mmCIF file of C-alpha atoms in Angstrom:
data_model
loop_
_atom_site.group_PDB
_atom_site.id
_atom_site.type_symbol
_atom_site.label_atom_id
_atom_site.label_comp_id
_atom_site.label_asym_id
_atom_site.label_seq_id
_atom_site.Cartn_x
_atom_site.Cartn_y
_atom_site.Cartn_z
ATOM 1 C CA UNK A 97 77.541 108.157 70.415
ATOM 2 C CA UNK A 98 81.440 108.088 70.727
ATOM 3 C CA UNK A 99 81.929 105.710 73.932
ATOM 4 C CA UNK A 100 83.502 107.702 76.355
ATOM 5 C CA UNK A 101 87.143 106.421 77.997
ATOM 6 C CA UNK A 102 85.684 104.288 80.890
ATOM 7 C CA UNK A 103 87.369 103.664 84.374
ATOM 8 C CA UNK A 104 87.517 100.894 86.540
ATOM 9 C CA UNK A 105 84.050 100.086 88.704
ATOM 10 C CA UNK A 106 82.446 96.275 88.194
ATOM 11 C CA UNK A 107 79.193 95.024 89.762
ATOM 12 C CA UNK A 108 79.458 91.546 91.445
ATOM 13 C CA UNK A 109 83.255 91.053 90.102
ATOM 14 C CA UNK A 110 85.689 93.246 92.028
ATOM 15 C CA UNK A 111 88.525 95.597 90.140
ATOM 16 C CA UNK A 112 90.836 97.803 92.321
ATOM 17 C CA UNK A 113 91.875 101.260 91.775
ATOM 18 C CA UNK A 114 96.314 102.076 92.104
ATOM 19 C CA UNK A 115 95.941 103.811 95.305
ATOM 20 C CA UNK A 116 99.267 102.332 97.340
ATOM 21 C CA UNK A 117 101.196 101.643 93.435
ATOM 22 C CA UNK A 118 104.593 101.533 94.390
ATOM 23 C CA UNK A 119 104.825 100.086 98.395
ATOM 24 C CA UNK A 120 106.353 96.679 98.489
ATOM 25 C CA UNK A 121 103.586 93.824 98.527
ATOM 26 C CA UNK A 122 105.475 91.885 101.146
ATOM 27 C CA UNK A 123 105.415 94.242 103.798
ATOM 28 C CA UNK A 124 101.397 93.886 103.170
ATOM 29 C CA UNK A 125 100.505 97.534 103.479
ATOM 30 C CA UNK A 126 96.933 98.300 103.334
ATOM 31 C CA UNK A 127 93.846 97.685 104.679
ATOM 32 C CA UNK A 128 90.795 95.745 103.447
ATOM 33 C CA UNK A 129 86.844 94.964 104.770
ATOM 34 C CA UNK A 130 85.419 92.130 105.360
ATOM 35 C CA UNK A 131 82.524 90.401 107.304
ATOM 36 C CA UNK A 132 82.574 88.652 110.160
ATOM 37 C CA UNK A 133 80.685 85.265 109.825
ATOM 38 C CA UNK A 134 79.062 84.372 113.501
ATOM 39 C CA UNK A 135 78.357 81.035 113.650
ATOM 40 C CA UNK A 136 75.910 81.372 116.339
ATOM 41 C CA UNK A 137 73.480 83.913 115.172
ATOM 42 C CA UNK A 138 72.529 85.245 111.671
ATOM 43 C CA UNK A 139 74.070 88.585 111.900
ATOM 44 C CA UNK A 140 77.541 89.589 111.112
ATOM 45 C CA UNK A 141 79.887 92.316 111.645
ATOM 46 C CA UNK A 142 81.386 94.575 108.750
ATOM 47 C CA UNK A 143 85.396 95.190 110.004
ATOM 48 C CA UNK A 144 87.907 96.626 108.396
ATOM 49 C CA UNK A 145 91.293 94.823 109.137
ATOM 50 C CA UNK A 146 94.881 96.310 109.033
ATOM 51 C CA UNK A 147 96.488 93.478 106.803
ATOM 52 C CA UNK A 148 99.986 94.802 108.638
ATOM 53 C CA UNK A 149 98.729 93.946 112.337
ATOM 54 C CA UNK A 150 95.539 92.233 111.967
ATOM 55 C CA UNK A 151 93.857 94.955 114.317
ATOM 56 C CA UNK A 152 90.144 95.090 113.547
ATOM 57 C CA UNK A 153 88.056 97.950 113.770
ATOM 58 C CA UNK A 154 83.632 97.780 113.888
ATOM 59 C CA UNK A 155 82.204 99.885 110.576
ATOM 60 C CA UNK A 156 78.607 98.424 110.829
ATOM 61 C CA UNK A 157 77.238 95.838 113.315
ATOM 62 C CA UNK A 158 74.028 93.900 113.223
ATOM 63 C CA UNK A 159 74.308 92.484 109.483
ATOM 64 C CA UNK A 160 71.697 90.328 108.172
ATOM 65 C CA UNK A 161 73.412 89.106 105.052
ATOM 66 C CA UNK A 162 72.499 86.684 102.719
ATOM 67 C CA UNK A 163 75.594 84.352 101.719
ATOM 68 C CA UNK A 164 73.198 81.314 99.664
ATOM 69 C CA UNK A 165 71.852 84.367 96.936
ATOM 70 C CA UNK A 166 75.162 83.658 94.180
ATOM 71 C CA UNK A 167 73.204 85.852 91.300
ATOM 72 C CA UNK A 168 73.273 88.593 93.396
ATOM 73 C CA UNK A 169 76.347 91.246 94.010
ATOM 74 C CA UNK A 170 78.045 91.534 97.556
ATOM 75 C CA UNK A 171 80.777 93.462 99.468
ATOM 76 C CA UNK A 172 81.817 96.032 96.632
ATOM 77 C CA UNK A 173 84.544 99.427 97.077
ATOM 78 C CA UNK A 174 84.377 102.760 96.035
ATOM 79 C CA UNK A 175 86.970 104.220 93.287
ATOM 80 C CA UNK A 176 89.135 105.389 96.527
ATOM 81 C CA UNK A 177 87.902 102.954 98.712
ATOM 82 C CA UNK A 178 86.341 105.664 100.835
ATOM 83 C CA UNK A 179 82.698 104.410 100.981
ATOM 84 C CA UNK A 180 81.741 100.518 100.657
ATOM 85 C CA UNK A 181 78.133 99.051 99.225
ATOM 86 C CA UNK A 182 76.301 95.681 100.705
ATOM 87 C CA UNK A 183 72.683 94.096 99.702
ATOM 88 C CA UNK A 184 72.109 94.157 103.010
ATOM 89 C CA UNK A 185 69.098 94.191 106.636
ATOM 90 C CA UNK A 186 71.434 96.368 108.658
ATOM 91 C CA UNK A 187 70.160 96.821 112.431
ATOM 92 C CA UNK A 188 67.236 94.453 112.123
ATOM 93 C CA UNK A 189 67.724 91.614 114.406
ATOM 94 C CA UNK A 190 64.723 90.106 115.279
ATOM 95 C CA UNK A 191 63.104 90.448 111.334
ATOM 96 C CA UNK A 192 65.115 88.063 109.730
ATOM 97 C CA UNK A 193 62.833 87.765 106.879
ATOM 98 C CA UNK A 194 63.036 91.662 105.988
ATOM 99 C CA UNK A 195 63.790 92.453 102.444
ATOM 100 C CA UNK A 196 67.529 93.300 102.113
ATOM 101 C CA UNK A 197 68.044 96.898 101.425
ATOM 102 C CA UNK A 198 71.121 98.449 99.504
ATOM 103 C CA UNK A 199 73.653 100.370 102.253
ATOM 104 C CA UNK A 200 76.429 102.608 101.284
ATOM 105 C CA UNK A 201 79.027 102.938 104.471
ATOM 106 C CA UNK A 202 81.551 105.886 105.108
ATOM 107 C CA UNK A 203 84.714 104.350 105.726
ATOM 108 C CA UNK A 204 86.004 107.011 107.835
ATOM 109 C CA UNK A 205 83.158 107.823 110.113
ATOM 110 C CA UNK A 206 81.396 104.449 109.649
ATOM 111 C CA UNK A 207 78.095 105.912 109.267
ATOM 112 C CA UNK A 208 75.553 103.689 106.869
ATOM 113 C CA UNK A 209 72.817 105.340 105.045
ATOM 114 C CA UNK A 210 69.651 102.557 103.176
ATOM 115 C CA UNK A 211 69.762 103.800 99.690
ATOM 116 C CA UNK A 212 66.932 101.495 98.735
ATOM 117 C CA UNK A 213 64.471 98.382 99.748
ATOM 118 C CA UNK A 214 61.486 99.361 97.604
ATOM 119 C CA UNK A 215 62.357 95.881 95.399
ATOM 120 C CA UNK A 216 65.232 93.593 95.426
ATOM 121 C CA UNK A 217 68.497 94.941 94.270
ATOM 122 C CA UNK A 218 70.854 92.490 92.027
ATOM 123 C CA UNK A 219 73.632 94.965 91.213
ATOM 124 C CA UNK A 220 75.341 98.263 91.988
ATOM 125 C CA UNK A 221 78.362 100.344 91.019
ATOM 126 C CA UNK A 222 79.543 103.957 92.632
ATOM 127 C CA UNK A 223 80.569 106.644 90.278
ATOM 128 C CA UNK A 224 84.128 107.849 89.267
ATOM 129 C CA UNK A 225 83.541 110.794 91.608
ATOM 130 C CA UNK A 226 81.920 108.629 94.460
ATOM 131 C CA UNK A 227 79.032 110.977 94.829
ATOM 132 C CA UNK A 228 76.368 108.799 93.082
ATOM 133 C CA UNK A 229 75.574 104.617 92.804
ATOM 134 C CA UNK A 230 73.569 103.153 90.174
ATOM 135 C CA UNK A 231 71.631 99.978 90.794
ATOM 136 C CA UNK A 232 69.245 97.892 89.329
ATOM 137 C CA UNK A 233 66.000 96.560 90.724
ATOM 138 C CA UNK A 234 64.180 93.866 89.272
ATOM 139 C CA UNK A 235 62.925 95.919 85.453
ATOM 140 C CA UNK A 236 64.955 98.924 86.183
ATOM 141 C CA UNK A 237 67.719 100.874 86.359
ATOM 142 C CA UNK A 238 68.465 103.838 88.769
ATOM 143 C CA UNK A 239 70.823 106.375 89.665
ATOM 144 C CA UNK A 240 70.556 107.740 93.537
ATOM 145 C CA UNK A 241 72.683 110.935 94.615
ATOM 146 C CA UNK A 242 74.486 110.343 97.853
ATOM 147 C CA UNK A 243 74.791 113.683 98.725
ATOM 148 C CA UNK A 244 71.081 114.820 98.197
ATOM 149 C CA UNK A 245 69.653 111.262 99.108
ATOM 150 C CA UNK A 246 67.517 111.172 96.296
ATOM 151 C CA UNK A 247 67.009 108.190 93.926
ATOM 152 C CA UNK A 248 66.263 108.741 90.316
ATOM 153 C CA UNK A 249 64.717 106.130 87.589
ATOM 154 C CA UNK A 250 66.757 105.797 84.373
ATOM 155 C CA UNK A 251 65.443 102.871 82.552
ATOM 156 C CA UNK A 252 62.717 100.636 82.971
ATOM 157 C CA UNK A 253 62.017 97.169 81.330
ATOM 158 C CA UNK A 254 58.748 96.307 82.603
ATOM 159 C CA UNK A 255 57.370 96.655 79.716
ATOM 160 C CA UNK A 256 59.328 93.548 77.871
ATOM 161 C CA UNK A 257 60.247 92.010 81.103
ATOM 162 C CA UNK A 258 63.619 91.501 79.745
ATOM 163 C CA UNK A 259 65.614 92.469 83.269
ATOM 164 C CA UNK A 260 68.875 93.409 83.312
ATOM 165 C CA UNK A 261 71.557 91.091 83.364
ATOM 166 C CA UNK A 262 74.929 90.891 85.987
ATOM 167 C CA UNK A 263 77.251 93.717 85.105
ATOM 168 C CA UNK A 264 77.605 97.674 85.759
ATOM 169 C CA UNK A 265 80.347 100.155 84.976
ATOM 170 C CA UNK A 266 80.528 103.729 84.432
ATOM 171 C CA UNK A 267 82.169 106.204 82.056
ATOM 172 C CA UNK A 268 85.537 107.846 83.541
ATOM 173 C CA UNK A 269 83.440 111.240 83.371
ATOM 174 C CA UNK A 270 80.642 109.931 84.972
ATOM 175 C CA UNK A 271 78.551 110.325 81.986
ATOM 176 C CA UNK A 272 77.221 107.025 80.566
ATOM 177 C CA UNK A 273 76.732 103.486 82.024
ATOM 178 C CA UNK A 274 77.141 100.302 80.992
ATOM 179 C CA UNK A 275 75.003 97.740 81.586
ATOM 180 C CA UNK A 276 73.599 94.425 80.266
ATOM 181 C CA UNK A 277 70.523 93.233 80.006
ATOM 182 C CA UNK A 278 68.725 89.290 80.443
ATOM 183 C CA UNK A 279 65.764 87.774 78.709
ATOM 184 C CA UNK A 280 65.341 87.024 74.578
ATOM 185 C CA UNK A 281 66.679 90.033 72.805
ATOM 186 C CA UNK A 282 68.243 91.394 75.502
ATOM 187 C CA UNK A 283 72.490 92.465 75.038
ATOM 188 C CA UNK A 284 74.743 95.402 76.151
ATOM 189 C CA UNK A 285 73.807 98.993 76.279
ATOM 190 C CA UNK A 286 75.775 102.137 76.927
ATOM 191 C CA UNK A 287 72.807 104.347 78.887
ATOM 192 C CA UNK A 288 72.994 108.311 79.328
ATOM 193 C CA UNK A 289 73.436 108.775 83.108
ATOM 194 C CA UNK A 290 71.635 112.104 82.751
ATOM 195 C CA UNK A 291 68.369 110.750 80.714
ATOM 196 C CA UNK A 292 68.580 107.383 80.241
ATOM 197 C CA UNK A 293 68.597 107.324 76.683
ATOM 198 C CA UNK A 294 70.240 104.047 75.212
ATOM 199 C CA UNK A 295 72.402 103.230 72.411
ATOM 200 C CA UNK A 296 72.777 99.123 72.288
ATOM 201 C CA UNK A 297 76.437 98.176 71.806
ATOM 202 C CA UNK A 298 77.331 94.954 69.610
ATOM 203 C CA UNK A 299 79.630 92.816 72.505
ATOM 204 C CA UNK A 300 80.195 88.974 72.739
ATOM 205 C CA UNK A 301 77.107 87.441 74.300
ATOM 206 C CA UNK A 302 78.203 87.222 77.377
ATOM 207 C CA UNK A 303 77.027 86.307 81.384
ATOM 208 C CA UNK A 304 78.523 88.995 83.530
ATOM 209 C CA UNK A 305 81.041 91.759 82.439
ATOM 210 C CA UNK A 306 84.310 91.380 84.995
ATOM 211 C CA UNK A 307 85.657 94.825 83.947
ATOM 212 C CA UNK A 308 85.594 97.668 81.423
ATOM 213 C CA UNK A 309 89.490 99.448 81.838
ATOM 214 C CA UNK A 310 90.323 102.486 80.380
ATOM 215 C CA UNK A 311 91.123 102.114 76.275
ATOM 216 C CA UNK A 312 87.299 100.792 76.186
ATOM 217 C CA UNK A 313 88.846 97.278 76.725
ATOM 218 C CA UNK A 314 85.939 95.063 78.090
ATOM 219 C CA UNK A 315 86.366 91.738 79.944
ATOM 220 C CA UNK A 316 83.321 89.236 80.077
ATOM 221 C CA UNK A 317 81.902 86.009 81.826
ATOM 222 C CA UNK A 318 80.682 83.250 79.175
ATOM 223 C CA UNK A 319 79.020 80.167 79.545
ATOM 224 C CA UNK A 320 80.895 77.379 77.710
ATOM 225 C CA UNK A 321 78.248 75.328 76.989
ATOM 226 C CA UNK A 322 75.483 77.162 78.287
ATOM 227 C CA UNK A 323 74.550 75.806 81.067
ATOM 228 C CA UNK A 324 73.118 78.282 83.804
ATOM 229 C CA UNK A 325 75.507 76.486 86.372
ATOM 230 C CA UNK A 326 78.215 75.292 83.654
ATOM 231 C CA UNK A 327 81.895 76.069 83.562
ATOM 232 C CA UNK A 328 82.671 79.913 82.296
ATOM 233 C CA UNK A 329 85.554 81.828 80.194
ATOM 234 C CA UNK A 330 87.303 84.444 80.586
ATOM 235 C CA UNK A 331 86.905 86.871 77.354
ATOM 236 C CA UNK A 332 88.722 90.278 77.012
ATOM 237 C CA UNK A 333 86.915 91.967 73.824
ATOM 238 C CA UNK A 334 87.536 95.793 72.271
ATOM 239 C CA UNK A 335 84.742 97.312 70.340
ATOM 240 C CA UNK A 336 85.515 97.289 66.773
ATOM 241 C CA UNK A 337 88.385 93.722 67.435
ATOM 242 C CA UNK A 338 87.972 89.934 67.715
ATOM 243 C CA UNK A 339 87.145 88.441 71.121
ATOM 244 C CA UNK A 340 90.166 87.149 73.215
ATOM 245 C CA UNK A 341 89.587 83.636 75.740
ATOM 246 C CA UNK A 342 91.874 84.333 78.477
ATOM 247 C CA UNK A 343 90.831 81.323 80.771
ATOM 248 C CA UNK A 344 88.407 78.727 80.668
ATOM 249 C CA UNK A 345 86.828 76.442 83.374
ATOM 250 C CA UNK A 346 86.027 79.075 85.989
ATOM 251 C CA UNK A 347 83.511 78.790 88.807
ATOM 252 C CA UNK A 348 80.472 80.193 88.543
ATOM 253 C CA UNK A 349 79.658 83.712 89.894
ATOM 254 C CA UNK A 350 82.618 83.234 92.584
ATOM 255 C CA UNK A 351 84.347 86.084 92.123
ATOM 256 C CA UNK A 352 86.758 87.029 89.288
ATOM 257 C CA UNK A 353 89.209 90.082 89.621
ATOM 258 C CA UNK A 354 91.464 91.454 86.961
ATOM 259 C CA UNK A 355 94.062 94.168 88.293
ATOM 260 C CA UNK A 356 94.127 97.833 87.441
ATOM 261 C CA UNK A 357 96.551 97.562 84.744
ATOM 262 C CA UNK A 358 94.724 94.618 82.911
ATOM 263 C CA UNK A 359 97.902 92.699 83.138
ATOM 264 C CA UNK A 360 96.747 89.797 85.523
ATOM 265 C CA UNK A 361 93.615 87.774 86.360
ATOM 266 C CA UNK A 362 92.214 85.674 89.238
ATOM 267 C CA UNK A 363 89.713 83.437 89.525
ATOM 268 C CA UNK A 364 88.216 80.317 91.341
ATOM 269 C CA UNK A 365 88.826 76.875 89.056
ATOM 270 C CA UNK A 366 85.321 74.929 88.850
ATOM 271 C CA UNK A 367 87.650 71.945 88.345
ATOM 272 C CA UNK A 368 90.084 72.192 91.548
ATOM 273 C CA UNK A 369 88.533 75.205 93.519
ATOM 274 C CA UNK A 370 91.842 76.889 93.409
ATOM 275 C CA UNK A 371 92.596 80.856 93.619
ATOM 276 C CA UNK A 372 94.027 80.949 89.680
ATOM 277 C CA UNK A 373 96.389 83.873 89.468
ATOM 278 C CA UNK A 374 97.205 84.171 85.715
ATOM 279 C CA UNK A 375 99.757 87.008 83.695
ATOM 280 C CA UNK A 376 97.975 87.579 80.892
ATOM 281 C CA UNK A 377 99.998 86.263 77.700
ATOM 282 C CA UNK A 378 102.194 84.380 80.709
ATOM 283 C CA UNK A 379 102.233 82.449 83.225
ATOM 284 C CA UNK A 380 99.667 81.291 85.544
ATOM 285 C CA UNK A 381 100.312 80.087 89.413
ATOM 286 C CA UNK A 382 97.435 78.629 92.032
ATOM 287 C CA UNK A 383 97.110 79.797 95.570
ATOM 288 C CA UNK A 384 95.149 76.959 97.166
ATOM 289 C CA UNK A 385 91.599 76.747 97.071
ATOM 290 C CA UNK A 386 89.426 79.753 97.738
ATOM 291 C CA UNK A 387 86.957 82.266 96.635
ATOM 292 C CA UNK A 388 86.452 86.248 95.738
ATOM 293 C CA UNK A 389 89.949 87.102 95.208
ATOM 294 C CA UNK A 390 90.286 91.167 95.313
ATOM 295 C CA UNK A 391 93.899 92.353 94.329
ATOM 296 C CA UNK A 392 95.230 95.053 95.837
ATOM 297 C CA UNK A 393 95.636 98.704 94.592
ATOM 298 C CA UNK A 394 99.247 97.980 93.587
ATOM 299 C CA UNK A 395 98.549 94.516 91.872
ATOM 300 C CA UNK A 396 100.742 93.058 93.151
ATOM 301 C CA UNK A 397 98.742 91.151 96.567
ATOM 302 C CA UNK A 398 96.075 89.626 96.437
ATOM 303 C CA UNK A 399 93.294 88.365 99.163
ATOM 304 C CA UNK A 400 90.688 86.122 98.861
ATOM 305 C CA UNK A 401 88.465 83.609 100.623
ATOM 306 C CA UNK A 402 89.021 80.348 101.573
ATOM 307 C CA UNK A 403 87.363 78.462 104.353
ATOM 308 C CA UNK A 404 85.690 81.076 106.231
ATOM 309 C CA UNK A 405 89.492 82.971 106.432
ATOM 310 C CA UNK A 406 91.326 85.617 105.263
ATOM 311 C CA UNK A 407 94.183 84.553 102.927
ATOM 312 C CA UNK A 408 96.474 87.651 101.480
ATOM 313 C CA UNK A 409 99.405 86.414 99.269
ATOM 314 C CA UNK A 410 102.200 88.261 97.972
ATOM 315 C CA UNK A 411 102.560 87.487 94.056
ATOM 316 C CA UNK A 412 106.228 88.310 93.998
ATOM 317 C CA UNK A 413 107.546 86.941 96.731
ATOM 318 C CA UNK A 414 104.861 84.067 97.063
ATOM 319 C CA UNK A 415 104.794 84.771 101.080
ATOM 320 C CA UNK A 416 101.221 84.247 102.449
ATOM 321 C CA UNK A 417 99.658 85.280 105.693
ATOM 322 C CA UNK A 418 96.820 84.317 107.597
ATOM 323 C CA UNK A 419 94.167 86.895 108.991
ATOM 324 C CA UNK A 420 91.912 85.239 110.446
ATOM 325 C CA UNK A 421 88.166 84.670 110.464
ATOM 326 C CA UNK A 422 86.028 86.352 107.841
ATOM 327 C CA UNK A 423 84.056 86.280 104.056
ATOM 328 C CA UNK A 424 83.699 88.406 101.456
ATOM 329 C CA UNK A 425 86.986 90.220 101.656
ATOM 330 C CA UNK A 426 87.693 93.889 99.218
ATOM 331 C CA UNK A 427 90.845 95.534 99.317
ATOM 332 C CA UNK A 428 89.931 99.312 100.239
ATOM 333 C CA UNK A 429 92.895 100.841 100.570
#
């Protein structure tokens, strides 16, 4: 099978899409969600936040989220930013011990829809076209239609028991999916979105996958000495080439972003706990410590984590702004 030119959507690790390419970072354009961590109570509130004025507006209230589960994927964005996916108990207040369910949210009209809480959900990725989001689910892997509200099984493990590993990403046409899978002989498939056939595809070993960008240029999460909670690298690998390290001595599973152009990275260092900005082939800058960086469409912003706040940064004019209280912050738009 001829891999098909892939486009930018990552499970767990967060790529953006060039929506706003071409506005001036400093004047922090944009919008981006976040939750809202209340210390009082177990639920939290999904916002979106104006990054110009700070104005917050409600998308989904009554959020039991679960911040101590690190091996499983969080807050991720649409292509356009239009719809946002959480592992999430939306509206259930008084069951705290409910399963968390998979929830897709319309941006615009803020309405949430459960796409699944049959079994636990580790990872999730929307289509180019936004219409469908694959997941996987303990042994399997499965495609459900947003528009139709059905789910559909693509591959199962169960068999083996080999589970699927950290990382999702689909074809640019929507037709194939890549995935990796956990457990002795498992490794990196390319799966037919439309039948679930499987052609295995020889990559690094690797932990995660950060990014597949378009030119079938794939960046992955390695241990370095293979320790479950040991330091990672950074490796940027085409099919067919040599494996690239691009950085070394990154945190564990908190949050690595590479922007739209695959010209920068950022990451948290295990060492420091600094936001790691890095030019590929260049330079590389830190931000101060913090977590789940998420560049902007443009690439050239970036927001991240740190301390239970918002921090956006511009990375040309190294101006920084506060916005406030919140976790788990995605640029949307």
């Amino acid at each position: 099978m001829r891999l098909a030119r892939p486009m930018i959507l990552a499970c767990w690790l967060l790529v953006t899409a060039p929506l706003l390419a071409g506005q001036p970072a400093e004047d922090f354009e944009g919008r981006i969600a976040a939750l809202e961590d209340r210390r009082e109570s177990l639920d939290r509130r999904l916002v979106s936040i104006d990054v110009s004025t700070g104005e917050r507006e409600t998308l989904l209230d009554d959020v039991l989220y679960s911040f101590d589960s690190f091996d499983d994927q969080h807050l991720t964005r649409s292509p356009s930013g239009k719809r946002l996916a959480l592992n999430a108990t939306v509206g259930e207040r008084s069951s705290p011990n409910q399963p968390l369910g998979l929830y897709v949210v319309d941006v615009s009209s803020r309405e949430a829809k459960r796409v699944w809480r049959e079994n636990h959900v580790q990872c999730f990725a929307f289509s180019p076209d936004e219409r469908q989001i694959t997941f996987t689910s303990t042994w399997e892997l499965w495609v459900h239609d947003l528009d139709a509200g059905e789910s559909r099984l693509l591959v199962t493990d169960e068999a083996d028991r080999r589970g699927w590993g950290r990382g999702l990403a689909w074809s640019s046409d929507g037709r194939h999916i890549y995935a990796t899978r956990s457990g002795q002989g498992g490794g990196h498939v390319v799966v037919d979105a439309r039948d679930g056939s499987l052609e295995p595809l020889p990559a690094p070993s690797a932990h995660r996958i950060a990014a597949w960008l378009p030119g079938d240029v794939i960046y992955f999460m390695r241990k370095l000495d293979g320790e479950y909670y040991g330091p990672q690298s950074l490796i940027r690998w085409k099919p067919g080439g040599s494996p690239k390290i691009l950085a070394e001595d990154l945190s564990r599973d908190l949050g690595v972003a590479v922007d739209v152009q695959g010209s920068k990275i950022a990451y948290t260092q295990r060492a420091t706990g600094q936001i790691v900005v890095k030019h590929i082939g260049g330079s590389a800058s830190k931000l101060g410590k913090g977590l789940w960086p998420s560049f902007s469409p443009g690439g050239d912003a970036l927001v991240f984590e740190s301390a239970r706040r918002i921090s956006i940064h511009d990375l040309e004019s190294g101006e920084s702004k506060d916005l406030g209280e919140g976790i788990r912050p995605v640029w949307i738009r």
